[in-house]
Coordinates of C-alpha atoms in Angstrom, one line a residue:
X12 CA 63.8 133.1 133.6
X13 CA 66.4 135.0 135.9
X14 CA 70.2 135.1 134.8
X15 CA 72.5 136.5 137.4
X16 CA 75.9 137.3 136.6
X17 CA 77.9 136.4 139.8
X18 CA 81.8 136.9 138.2
X19 CA 83.6 138.1 140.9
X20 CA 81.1 137.2 143.5
X21 CA 81.8 133.6 144.2
X22 CA 83.9 131.0 143.1
X23 CA 81.0 128.4 142.7
X24 CA 80.3 129.7 139.0
X25 CA 80.1 132.7 136.8
X26 CA 76.4 132.6 136.2
X27 CA 73.3 131.2 137.7
X28 CA 70.3 130.7 135.4
X29 CA 67.0 130.5 137.6
X30 CA 63.7 129.3 136.2
X31 CA 60.7 127.2 137.2
X32 CA 58.0 124.9 136.0
X33 CA 54.3 124.3 137.1
X34 CA 54.6 120.9 137.7
X35 CA 57.1 118.1 138.5
X36 CA 56.8 116.6 134.8
X37 CA 57.2 120.1 133.5
X38 CA 60.4 120.9 135.6
X39 CA 61.9 117.3 134.3
X40 CA 60.8 118.3 130.5
X41 CA 62.8 121.7 131.1
X42 CA 65.8 119.8 132.3
X43 CA 65.5 117.3 129.4
X44 CA 65.3 120.0 126.9
X45 CA 68.2 122.0 128.0
X46 CA 70.4 119.0 128.4
X47 CA 69.6 118.1 125.0
X48 CA 70.1 121.4 123.3
X49 CA 73.4 122.1 125.1
X50 CA 74.9 118.6 124.3
X51 CA 73.7 119.2 120.9
X52 CA 76.1 122.4 120.9
X53 CA 78.6 120.4 122.3
X54 CA 78.5 121.9 126.0
X55 CA 79.3 118.8 128.6
X56 CA 77.1 118.5 131.8
X57 CA 79.4 118.1 134.7
X58 CA 76.8 116.7 137.0
X59 CA 73.0 117.0 137.9
X60 CA 71.2 116.9 141.3
X61 CA 67.4 116.6 142.1
X62 CA 66.1 114.1 139.5
X63 CA 64.9 111.9 141.8
X64 CA 62.1 113.8 143.1
X65 CA 62.4 116.9 140.3
X66 CA 61.3 119.6 142.7
X67 CA 64.7 121.3 142.2
X68 CA 67.1 120.3 139.6
X69 CA 70.5 121.6 139.4
X70 CA 72.4 121.3 136.4
X71 CA 76.3 122.1 136.7
X72 CA 77.9 123.1 133.5
X73 CA 81.0 124.6 135.4
X74 CA 80.9 128.3 134.9
X75 CA 77.5 128.1 134.4
X76 CA 74.7 126.3 137.1
X77 CA 71.1 125.8 136.0
X78 CA 68.8 125.7 138.5
X79 CA 65.3 124.4 137.8
X80 CA 62.6 125.1 140.4
X81 CA 59.1 123.9 140.8
X82 CA 57.2 126.7 141.3
X83 CA 56.5 126.1 145.1
X84 CA 60.2 125.4 145.7
X85 CA 61.1 128.5 144.0
X86 CA 59.2 130.8 146.1
X87 CA 60.1 128.9 149.3
X88 CA 63.8 129.4 148.5
X89 CA 63.8 132.5 146.9
X90 CA 67.3 131.8 145.5
X91 CA 67.7 134.9 143.6
X92 CA 67.4 136.8 147.0
X93 CA 70.7 135.2 148.4
X94 CA 72.4 137.1 145.2
X95 CA 70.5 140.3 145.2
X96 CA 73.7 142.4 144.6
X97 CA 74.3 140.5 141.4
X98 CA 73.8 141.9 138.1
X99 CA 70.5 140.9 136.3
X100 CA 70.9 139.7 132.4
X101 CA 67.8 139.8 130.4
X102 CA 67.6 136.8 128.1
X103 CA 67.5 137.0 124.5

């Protein structure tokens, strides 16, 4: 898991969370888990993209965007390299 602090770097979001699963079922399971836990905390999902094939799911929570990749897709797109100058935050 990588957390990128994008504050002041883009208007898209303040933070990107990037993670991956080993397979499409695992990517879908991660999405379901995140949605369930955040909903229980009262955090509303604005939109979700990529559920049809589950190779790359984007979960938009406004100031936070969560990217859940299948490992091969993550290696191909290397999203974190697009934001090389962003501060990395270590998850607890």
